[in-house]
Coordinates of C-alpha atoms and ligand atoms in Angstrom, one line a residue:
M1 CA 6.6 -26.4 -19.8
D2 CA 6.3 -29.5 -17.6
E3 CA 7.4 -27.8 -14.4
K4 CA 4.7 -26.8 -11.9
F5 CA 5.1 -23.4 -10.4
D6 CA 4.1 -21.9 -7.0
C7 CA 2.6 -19.0 -8.8
I8 CA 1.9 -17.8 -12.3
I9 CA 1.6 -14.1 -13.0
V10 CA -0.1 -12.9 -16.2
G11 CA 1.4 -9.5 -17.2
A12 CA 4.7 -7.7 -16.4
G13 CA 3.3 -4.3 -15.8
P14 CA 3.7 -2.5 -12.4
S15 CA 1.3 -4.9 -10.6
G16 CA 2.6 -8.1 -12.0
A17 CA 6.3 -7.2 -11.7
T18 CA 5.8 -6.2 -8.1
A19 CA 4.1 -9.5 -7.3
A20 CA 7.0 -11.4 -9.1
L21 CA 9.7 -9.4 -7.3
R22 CA 8.2 -10.1 -3.8
L23 CA 7.4 -13.8 -4.5
A24 CA 10.8 -14.5 -6.1
G25 CA 12.5 -12.6 -3.3
A26 CA 10.8 -14.9 -0.8
G27 CA 12.2 -18.0 -2.6
L28 CA 9.0 -19.0 -4.4
N29 CA 9.1 -20.5 -7.9
V30 CA 7.4 -17.9 -10.1
V31 CA 6.8 -17.5 -13.8
V32 CA 5.5 -14.3 -15.4
F33 CA 3.9 -14.5 -18.9
E34 CA 4.1 -11.2 -20.8
R35 CA 2.4 -11.0 -24.2
G36 CA 5.1 -8.5 -25.5
K37 CA 8.4 -7.5 -24.1
P38 CA 8.0 -5.7 -20.7
G39 CA 6.8 -2.2 -21.5
S40 CA 6.6 -2.7 -25.3
K41 CA 2.7 -2.8 -25.2
N42 CA 2.3 -0.4 -22.3
M43 CA 1.7 3.3 -22.0
F44 CA 0.5 5.7 -19.4
G45 CA 0.3 9.5 -18.9
G46 CA 3.5 9.7 -17.2
V47 CA 3.8 10.1 -13.4
L48 CA 5.0 7.0 -11.5
Y49 CA 3.9 7.1 -7.8
S50 CA 6.6 5.1 -6.0
T51 CA 5.8 4.7 -2.2
V52 CA 5.6 0.9 -2.7
L53 CA 8.5 0.6 -5.0
N54 CA 10.7 2.6 -2.7
K55 CA 10.0 0.1 0.1
L56 CA 10.9 -2.9 -2.2
I57 CA 14.0 -1.2 -3.8
P58 CA 15.1 1.6 -1.5
D59 CA 16.4 4.6 -3.4
F60 CA 15.4 2.9 -6.6
W61 CA 15.6 6.2 -8.5
K62 CA 19.4 6.0 -8.4
E63 CA 19.4 3.1 -10.8
A64 CA 15.9 3.1 -12.4
P65 CA 15.3 4.9 -15.7
V66 CA 13.3 7.8 -14.2
E67 CA 13.0 11.0 -16.2
R68 CA 12.3 13.8 -13.7
H69 CA 11.0 14.2 -10.2
V70 CA 7.8 16.3 -10.1
I71 CA 8.1 19.5 -8.1
R72 CA 5.6 21.6 -10.0
K73 CA 1.9 20.8 -10.4
R74 CA -0.5 23.0 -12.4
F75 CA -4.2 22.6 -12.9
S76 CA -5.8 24.7 -15.7
L77 CA -9.4 25.4 -16.7
L78 CA -9.6 26.1 -20.4
S79 CA -12.2 27.9 -22.5
S80 CA -11.7 27.8 -26.3
T81 CA -9.4 30.8 -26.1
A82 CA -8.4 31.4 -22.5
E83 CA -7.0 29.8 -19.4
A84 CA -7.3 30.1 -15.6
A85 CA -4.6 28.2 -13.8
F86 CA -3.6 27.1 -10.3
D87 CA 0.1 26.7 -10.2
L88 CA 1.9 24.9 -7.3
S89 CA 5.6 24.5 -6.8
F90 CA 7.2 22.7 -3.8
N91 CA 10.9 22.9 -2.9
A92 CA 10.3 20.1 -0.4
F93 CA 9.7 17.7 -3.3
D94 CA 13.2 18.5 -4.7
S95 CA 15.0 16.1 -2.3
P96 CA 14.7 12.3 -1.6
P97 CA 12.2 10.6 -1.8
Y98 CA 11.1 13.3 -4.2
N99 CA 7.4 13.1 -3.1
N100 CA 7.5 9.6 -4.7
S101 CA 6.5 11.2 -8.0
F102 CA 8.7 10.6 -11.0
T103 CA 7.9 11.0 -14.7
V104 CA 8.9 7.8 -16.6
L105 CA 8.5 6.3 -20.0
R106 CA 7.0 2.8 -19.6
A107 CA 9.0 1.2 -22.4
R108 CA 12.2 1.8 -20.3
F109 CA 10.8 1.6 -16.8
D110 CA 8.9 -1.6 -17.2
R111 CA 11.9 -3.3 -18.8
W112 CA 14.1 -2.3 -15.9
Y113 CA 11.5 -3.3 -13.3
A114 CA 10.8 -6.7 -14.9
G115 CA 14.6 -7.1 -14.9
K116 CA 14.7 -6.6 -11.1
A117 CA 12.1 -9.4 -10.7
E118 CA 14.2 -11.6 -12.9
E119 CA 17.3 -10.8 -10.9
A120 CA 15.4 -11.8 -7.8
G121 CA 14.7 -15.2 -9.4
A122 CA 11.4 -14.9 -11.3
L123 CA 11.2 -16.5 -14.8
I124 CA 9.9 -13.9 -17.3
V125 CA 8.5 -15.5 -20.5
T126 CA 8.1 -12.8 -23.2
D127 CA 5.9 -12.8 -26.3
A128 CA 3.6 -15.2 -24.5
N129 CA -0.1 -14.2 -24.6
V130 CA -2.1 -16.1 -22.0
E131 CA -5.3 -17.1 -23.7
D132 CA -7.2 -18.9 -21.0
F133 CA -7.0 -20.6 -17.6
I134 CA -6.7 -24.3 -16.8
V135 CA -9.7 -24.9 -14.7
E136 CA -10.5 -28.1 -12.6
D137 CA -13.5 -28.4 -10.3
N138 CA -14.1 -24.6 -10.8
A139 CA -10.6 -23.8 -9.4
I140 CA -7.8 -22.2 -11.4
K141 CA -4.9 -24.6 -11.7
G142 CA -2.8 -22.8 -14.4
V143 CA -2.8 -21.0 -17.7
K144 CA -2.8 -21.7 -21.4
A145 CA -0.2 -19.4 -22.9
G146 CA -0.1 -19.2 -26.7
I147 CA 3.4 -20.6 -27.0
E148 CA 4.7 -24.1 -27.6
G149 CA 4.2 -26.1 -24.4
G150 CA 2.2 -23.2 -23.1
D151 CA -0.2 -25.2 -20.8
V152 CA 1.5 -24.4 -17.4
R153 CA 0.3 -25.4 -14.0
A154 CA 0.7 -23.6 -10.6
D155 CA -0.8 -23.5 -7.1
C156 CA -2.3 -20.2 -8.0
V157 CA -2.4 -17.4 -10.7
I158 CA -2.2 -13.7 -10.2
C159 CA -4.0 -11.9 -13.1
A160 CA -2.1 -8.6 -13.7
E161 CA -3.2 -8.2 -17.3
G162 CA -4.2 -4.5 -17.1
A163 CA -7.4 -2.6 -18.2
N164 CA -8.4 -4.8 -21.1
S165 CA -9.2 -7.6 -18.7
L166 CA -10.2 -10.4 -21.0
L167 CA -8.9 -13.2 -18.7
A168 CA -10.5 -11.7 -15.6
E169 CA -13.8 -11.8 -17.6
K170 CA -13.2 -15.4 -18.6
S171 CA -12.7 -16.3 -15.0
G172 CA -16.2 -15.2 -14.2
L173 CA -15.0 -12.7 -11.6
K174 CA -15.7 -9.7 -13.7
T175 CA -18.1 -8.6 -16.5
R176 CA -17.0 -6.2 -19.3
P177 CA -16.9 -2.7 -17.8
G178 CA -19.4 -0.3 -19.4
P179 CA -18.4 2.6 -21.6
S180 CA -18.9 5.1 -18.8
S181 CA -16.4 3.2 -16.6
T182 CA -13.7 3.2 -19.2
T183 CA -11.7 6.1 -20.4
L184 CA -9.7 6.1 -23.6
G185 CA -6.3 7.7 -23.1
V186 CA -4.4 9.0 -26.2
K187 CA -0.9 10.2 -25.9
E188 CA 2.0 11.6 -27.9
V189 CA 5.6 11.7 -26.9
I190 CA 7.1 15.0 -28.3
S191 CA 10.8 15.7 -28.3
L192 CA 12.3 19.0 -27.4
P193 CA 15.9 19.9 -26.2
K194 CA 16.3 19.4 -22.5
E195 CA 17.2 23.2 -22.0
V196 CA 14.1 24.2 -23.8
I197 CA 11.9 22.1 -21.6
E198 CA 13.6 23.5 -18.4
D199 CA 13.3 27.1 -19.6
R200 CA 9.7 26.7 -20.7
F201 CA 8.5 24.9 -17.6
S202 CA 10.7 26.9 -15.2
L203 CA 12.6 23.9 -14.0
E204 CA 16.1 23.1 -12.9
D205 CA 18.1 20.0 -14.0
G206 CA 16.2 16.9 -12.9
Q207 CA 13.1 18.7 -11.8
G208 CA 9.8 17.9 -13.5
A209 CA 6.3 19.3 -13.9
S210 CA 2.8 17.8 -14.3
F211 CA 0.2 20.0 -16.0
E212 CA -3.5 18.9 -16.0
F213 CA -6.1 20.7 -18.2
F214 CA -9.9 20.6 -17.9
G215 CA -12.6 22.4 -19.8
T216 CA -13.7 23.2 -23.4
A217 CA -10.4 22.4 -25.0
L218 CA -11.6 18.8 -25.3
G219 CA -14.5 19.7 -27.5
G220 CA -16.7 20.3 -24.5
A221 CA -16.3 16.6 -23.5
A222 CA -15.9 15.4 -20.0
G223 CA -12.3 14.5 -19.7
S224 CA -8.9 16.1 -19.3
G225 CA -5.6 16.7 -21.0
F226 CA -2.1 16.5 -19.6
I227 CA 1.5 17.5 -20.2
Y228 CA 4.3 15.8 -18.2
T229 CA 7.9 16.7 -18.6
N230 CA 10.5 14.0 -19.3
K231 CA 14.3 14.6 -19.7
D232 CA 14.1 15.6 -23.4
T233 CA 10.5 14.8 -24.3
L234 CA 7.0 15.8 -23.2
S235 CA 4.2 13.3 -22.6
V236 CA 1.1 15.0 -24.0
G237 CA -2.3 13.5 -24.1
I238 CA -6.0 13.4 -23.3
G239 CA -8.4 11.0 -21.6
V240 CA -12.1 10.9 -22.4
P241 CA -14.8 8.4 -21.2
I242 CA -15.7 6.1 -24.0
S243 CA -19.4 6.8 -23.4
V244 CA -18.8 10.5 -24.1
L245 CA -16.9 9.7 -27.3
K246 CA -19.8 7.6 -28.4
E247 CA -22.6 10.0 -27.4
K248 CA -20.9 13.0 -29.0
G249 CA -19.4 11.2 -32.0
L250 CA -16.0 12.5 -31.1
K251 CA -12.8 11.2 -32.6
P252 CA -9.8 10.9 -30.2
N253 CA -7.4 12.0 -32.9
D254 CA -9.4 15.3 -33.4
L255 CA -9.5 15.8 -29.7
I256 CA -5.8 15.5 -29.1
E257 CA -5.1 17.8 -32.1
G258 CA -7.6 20.3 -30.8
F259 CA -6.0 20.1 -27.3
K260 CA -2.4 20.5 -28.7
G261 CA -3.6 23.5 -30.8
H262 CA -5.1 25.4 -27.8
P263 CA -3.0 28.5 -27.2
A264 CA -2.4 27.6 -23.6
V265 CA -1.1 24.2 -24.6
A266 CA 0.6 25.0 -27.9
R267 CA 3.1 27.4 -26.3
Y268 CA 4.7 24.5 -24.4
L269 CA 4.9 22.3 -27.5
R270 CA 6.3 24.8 -30.0
G271 CA 9.1 23.4 -32.2
G272 CA 8.6 19.8 -30.8
K273 CA 8.6 16.7 -32.9
T274 CA 6.1 13.9 -32.3
E275 CA 8.1 10.7 -31.7
E276 CA 5.4 8.3 -30.6
F277 CA 1.6 8.0 -30.7
S278 CA -0.3 5.5 -28.5
A279 CA -3.7 4.8 -27.0
H280 CA -4.8 2.7 -24.0
M281 CA -7.8 2.1 -21.9
I282 CA -8.1 3.5 -18.3
P283 CA -10.5 1.7 -15.8
E284 CA -12.1 4.7 -14.2
G285 CA -15.2 3.1 -12.7
G286 CA -13.7 3.6 -9.2
Y287 CA -14.8 1.7 -6.1
K288 CA -18.2 0.7 -7.3
A289 CA -16.7 -1.1 -10.3
V290 CA -14.2 -3.2 -8.3
P291 CA -15.1 -6.8 -8.9
T292 CA -14.8 -9.8 -6.5
L293 CA -11.0 -10.1 -6.4
V294 CA -10.4 -13.8 -5.7
K295 CA -11.7 -17.3 -6.4
D296 CA -10.1 -20.7 -5.9
G297 CA -6.5 -20.4 -7.2
L298 CA -6.9 -16.8 -8.7
M299 CA -6.4 -13.2 -7.7
L300 CA -7.0 -10.0 -9.7
V301 CA -4.6 -7.1 -9.2
G302 CA -3.9 -3.6 -10.6
D303 CA -6.0 -2.3 -13.5
S304 CA -7.5 -5.7 -14.2
A305 CA -9.2 -5.3 -10.8
G306 CA -10.1 -1.7 -11.6
L307 CA -7.8 -0.4 -8.8
L308 CA -7.3 3.1 -10.1
N309 CA -8.0 6.4 -8.2
P310 CA -10.3 8.3 -10.6
S311 CA -10.1 11.6 -8.7
L312 CA -7.8 14.6 -9.4
F313 CA -4.9 12.5 -7.9
R314 CA -4.9 10.2 -11.0
E315 CA -2.9 7.5 -9.2
G316 CA -2.8 4.1 -10.8
T317 CA 0.8 2.8 -10.7
N318 CA 1.1 2.9 -6.9
L319 CA -2.3 1.2 -6.5
A320 CA -1.2 -1.5 -9.0
M321 CA 2.1 -2.0 -7.1
A322 CA 0.4 -2.1 -3.7
S323 CA -2.1 -4.7 -4.9
G324 CA 0.7 -6.8 -6.5
L325 CA 2.6 -6.7 -3.2
L326 CA -0.5 -7.6 -1.1
A327 CA -1.4 -10.4 -3.4
A328 CA 2.1 -11.8 -3.2
E329 CA 2.0 -11.6 0.7
T330 CA -1.2 -13.6 0.5
V331 CA 0.4 -16.3 -1.7
I332 CA 3.2 -16.6 0.8
D333 CA 0.7 -17.2 3.6
A334 CA -1.3 -19.6 1.4
R335 CA 1.8 -21.6 0.6
A336 CA 2.6 -21.9 4.3
K337 CA -0.9 -23.3 4.9
G338 CA -0.9 -25.4 1.7
D339 CA -4.3 -23.9 0.9
F340 CA -5.0 -21.8 -2.2
S341 CA -8.8 -21.8 -1.9
A342 CA -10.8 -18.5 -2.2
R343 CA -11.0 -18.6 1.6
T344 CA -7.3 -18.2 2.1
L345 CA -6.7 -16.0 -0.9
G346 CA -9.5 -13.8 0.4
G347 CA -6.8 -12.5 2.8
Y348 CA -5.7 -10.4 -0.2
A349 CA -9.0 -8.6 -0.3
E350 CA -8.8 -8.0 3.5
R351 CA -5.3 -6.6 3.2
L352 CA -6.4 -4.3 0.4
K353 CA -9.3 -3.0 2.5
K354 CA -6.9 -2.0 5.2
S355 CA -4.6 -0.3 2.8
F356 CA -4.7 3.1 1.2
V357 CA -5.9 1.4 -2.0
I358 CA -9.5 0.7 -1.0
K359 CA -9.6 3.5 1.5
D360 CA -8.9 6.0 -1.3
L361 CA -11.2 4.3 -3.8
L362 CA -14.0 4.5 -1.2
R363 CA -13.3 8.1 -0.5
Y364 CA -13.7 9.0 -4.2
K365 CA -16.4 6.4 -4.9
D366 CA -18.8 9.1 -6.3
V367 CA -16.4 10.7 -8.7
P368 CA -17.2 8.5 -11.8
A369 CA -21.0 9.1 -11.4
A370 CA -20.4 12.8 -10.7
I371 CA -18.4 13.3 -13.9
G372 CA -21.3 12.0 -15.9
S373 CA -23.8 14.3 -14.1
I374 CA -21.9 17.6 -14.6
P375 CA -21.5 18.0 -18.4
G376 CA -21.8 21.8 -18.1
L377 CA -18.6 22.0 -16.1
F378 CA -16.7 20.7 -19.2
S379 CA -18.5 22.9 -21.8
E380 CA -20.5 26.1 -21.2
G381 CA -19.2 26.5 -17.6
P382 CA -15.6 27.1 -18.5
E383 CA -16.5 29.4 -21.4
A384 CA -18.8 31.5 -19.2
I385 CA -16.4 31.6 -16.2
L386 CA -13.4 32.7 -18.3
E387 CA -15.5 35.3 -20.2
F388 CA -16.6 36.6 -16.9
L389 CA -13.0 36.8 -15.6
Q390 CA -11.9 38.4 -18.9
G391 CA -14.7 41.0 -18.6
H392 CA -13.7 41.6 -14.9
F393 CA -10.1 42.5 -15.9
T394 CA -10.9 44.4 -19.1
V395 CA -9.7 48.0 -18.9
S396 CA -12.3 50.5 -20.1
E397 CA -13.7 53.9 -19.4
K398 CA -16.9 52.5 -18.0
S399 CA -17.1 52.7 -14.3
K400 CA -16.2 49.4 -12.5
D401 CA -19.8 49.2 -11.2
E402 CA -21.2 49.6 -14.7
L403 CA -18.7 47.1 -16.2
H404 CA -19.3 44.5 -13.5
S405 CA -23.0 44.7 -13.7
E406 CA -22.8 44.2 -17.5
I407 CA -20.6 41.1 -17.2
R408 CA -22.8 39.6 -14.5
K409 CA -25.8 40.1 -16.7
A410 CA -24.0 38.5 -19.7
F411 CA -22.8 35.6 -17.5
R412 CA -26.4 34.9 -16.3
N413 CA -27.7 35.0 -19.8
K414 CA -25.1 32.4 -20.8
V415 CA -25.4 29.9 -18.0
S416 CA -28.1 29.0 -15.5
M417 CA -26.6 30.0 -12.2
K418 CA -28.7 27.3 -10.5
K419 CA -27.4 24.6 -12.8
L420 CA -23.8 25.8 -12.5
L421 CA -23.9 26.0 -8.7
L422 CA -25.5 22.6 -8.6
E423 CA -22.8 21.1 -10.8
L424 CA -20.1 22.8 -8.8
Y425 CA -21.6 21.4 -5.6
R426 CA -21.8 17.9 -7.0
A427 CA -18.2 18.1 -8.2
S428 CA -16.8 19.4 -5.0
K429 CA -18.8 16.9 -3.0
A430 CA -17.4 14.0 -5.0
L431 CA -13.8 15.4 -4.9
R432 CA -13.8 16.7 -1.4
Ligands
FAD501 C1 -3.4 7.5 -20.8 C2 -3.1 6.9 -19.5 C3 -2.6 7.8 -18.5 C4 -2.2 7.3 -17.2 N1 -1.6 8.1 -16.4 C5 -1.1 7.7 -15.2 C6 -0.3 8.5 -14.4 O1 0.2 9.5 -14.8 N2 0.1 7.9 -13.2 C7 -0.3 6.7 -12.8 O2 0.0 6.3 -11.7 N3 -1.1 6.0 -13.5 C8 -1.5 6.4 -14.7 N4 -2.3 5.6 -15.6 C9 -2.7 4.3 -15.0 C10 -1.6 3.3 -15.0 O3 -1.0 3.2 -16.2 C11 -2.1 1.9 -14.6 O4 -2.9 2.1 -13.4 C12 -1.0 0.9 -14.3 O5 -0.2 0.8 -15.5 C13 -1.6 -0.5 -14.0 O6 -0.6 -1.4 -13.9 P1 -1.0 -3.0 -14.2 O7 0.3 -3.7 -14.0 O8 -2.2 -3.4 -13.4 O9 -1.4 -3.0 -15.8 P2 -0.6 -2.7 -17.1 O10 0.4 -1.6 -16.8 O11 -1.6 -2.4 -18.1 O12 0.2 -4.0 -17.4 C14 -0.5 -5.1 -17.9 C15 0.6 -6.0 -18.6 O13 -0.1 -7.3 -18.9 C16 0.3 -7.7 -20.2 N5 -0.8 -8.5 -20.7 C17 -2.1 -8.2 -20.9 N6 -2.8 -9.3 -21.3 C18 -1.9 -10.3 -21.3 C19 -2.1 -11.7 -21.6 N7 -3.3 -12.2 -21.9 N8 -1.0 -12.5 -21.5 C20 0.2 -12.0 -21.2 N9 0.4 -10.7 -20.9 C21 -0.7 -9.8 -20.9 C22 0.4 -6.3 -21.0 O14 1.2 -6.4 -22.1 C23 1.1 -5.5 -19.9 O15 2.5 -5.5 -19.9 C24 -2.6 6.0 -16.9 C25 -3.1 5.1 -17.8 C26 -3.4 5.6 -19.1 C27 -3.9 4.6 -20.1

C-alpha cells in the first residue's frame, strides 16, 4: 500500500473497531489490519457492556446481533457436592438501555461492529497479521503487515491487538505479563432449544442470565466458572490464572469437564450439545500491570494495555471501547496540532485517568494480589462453609444446641478460623 494514512489500527476487536468508527466518522483516513476476519479469532465469556457503544450508535441493540439482555445475576459458592447462591433479578434491567449488559457471540458481534466502522469510512483489511512496526528515530511511523505491499505508513498507530500483546512488547512499552497476571479462559458454546433455556433459567423471551461460580468445583484452584445465556446456546467456561495451572499441574480441559459435571452446573446443561470449544488469555493484572500507554506515534488500548477490571464486575469490553474512543479523540486533537509525539498523545492517558476506566482499575488495584493470597477461599473454605451450612439445616433428633455445637467443632477441626477470617478480610478489603 503506497497510501499514507492518518491512523493505522491493529486489531478489529471492541477497542480497535471503536477507534476506527470514531476516527472514520470524524473524516480521518483510517485503516484497520485484522489478522483474521473480525470475530473469527475472538472469544470472551459473554456479556458485552455497552455504555460507550450506546453513545456511538444509539439504540444499537435494535440492529446489532445481541443474544439476550441480562436481567438475572447469580453468584454461587460451590463445594464438591453443594452450592450456596446469591440470586438477583432486576425488572428495571428489562427495558432500554437494558442496563447496558447484553450476551453476545463475538463471531457475530465483531463482524457487525467492524462493518459499522467500514460504513463510517474505515478501510478494514482482513487476514493481515501485523508483524512489526516501522520505526524511525524511535518514533512509530507505520506497520509491517504480513501481506503483499504490507509496509504501511501513518501519522500514528493504535495498537488494539488484545491480550497476547506481542506488538506492544516489541514497541518497548510493555514486558511480557507474568503468569499470575494472566488468566486462561476456556469456553464451550452449548446448544439447547430456546424454550428449554428460558424454562431452566426462569427467563422470558429476550431476557438473559449471567451465572458466576467460585469455589472447589475448579479443582480447588483460584478462578471462577460461568454460564451465560444466549438465544439458543449457553456460553459455559472457566478462568484460572496461568500461575495456578502451573503450580498445581492442572489441565484446563480437566477443569472445564469437572466444572460442567458439578451437580449445580450440570442441571443447566443437561441435553445440550457442545458446538464450539475455544481458549483465550485474559489480562487480569489490574491497575498495577497497566504499562506506559503512549510513545511517539503509538497508543495502546483495550486488553493490549491491560485495561480490564479484574473484580467481580468482570468488565473488559466497555473498558476496551472507552479506551478506543479516548485514543481516537486524542488522534483527532493531535491531527489538528500536527503533532503525534508522546507529549500530545499523552492526552490519551490523561483522558483515561479521568474516566471510569482508570478510576475503576485503581479502586480494584489490590484484587489480583489478594486472589493469590487467599488460596483457602477457593479450596478448603467452600468445603467447610457448605458442610457447616448443611449440618445447620440437617434434620435430626439431636437438640439444636447439641447439633450446632457438633458442627461448629467439626468446622473448627477442618479450617483454621484465624486463617479463614484473615482470608475473608483480605478478599472483602480488595473487593469492597
Ligand atoms: C474467557 C474470557 C471471558 C471474558 N468475559 C468477558 C465478559 O463477559 N465481559 C466483558 O466485558 N469482557 C470479557 N472478557 C474480556 C474481553 O473479551 C476483552 O476485554 C475485550 O475483548 C478486549 O477487546 P480488545 O479489542 O482490546 O481485544 P480483542 O477483543 O482481543 O481484539 C483484538 C483483535 O486484534 C486482532 N489481532 C491481534 N494481533 C494482531 C496482529 N498482530 N495483527 C492484526 N490483528 C491482530 C485479533 O484477531 C482480535 O480481533 C473475557 C475474556 C475472556 C478471554
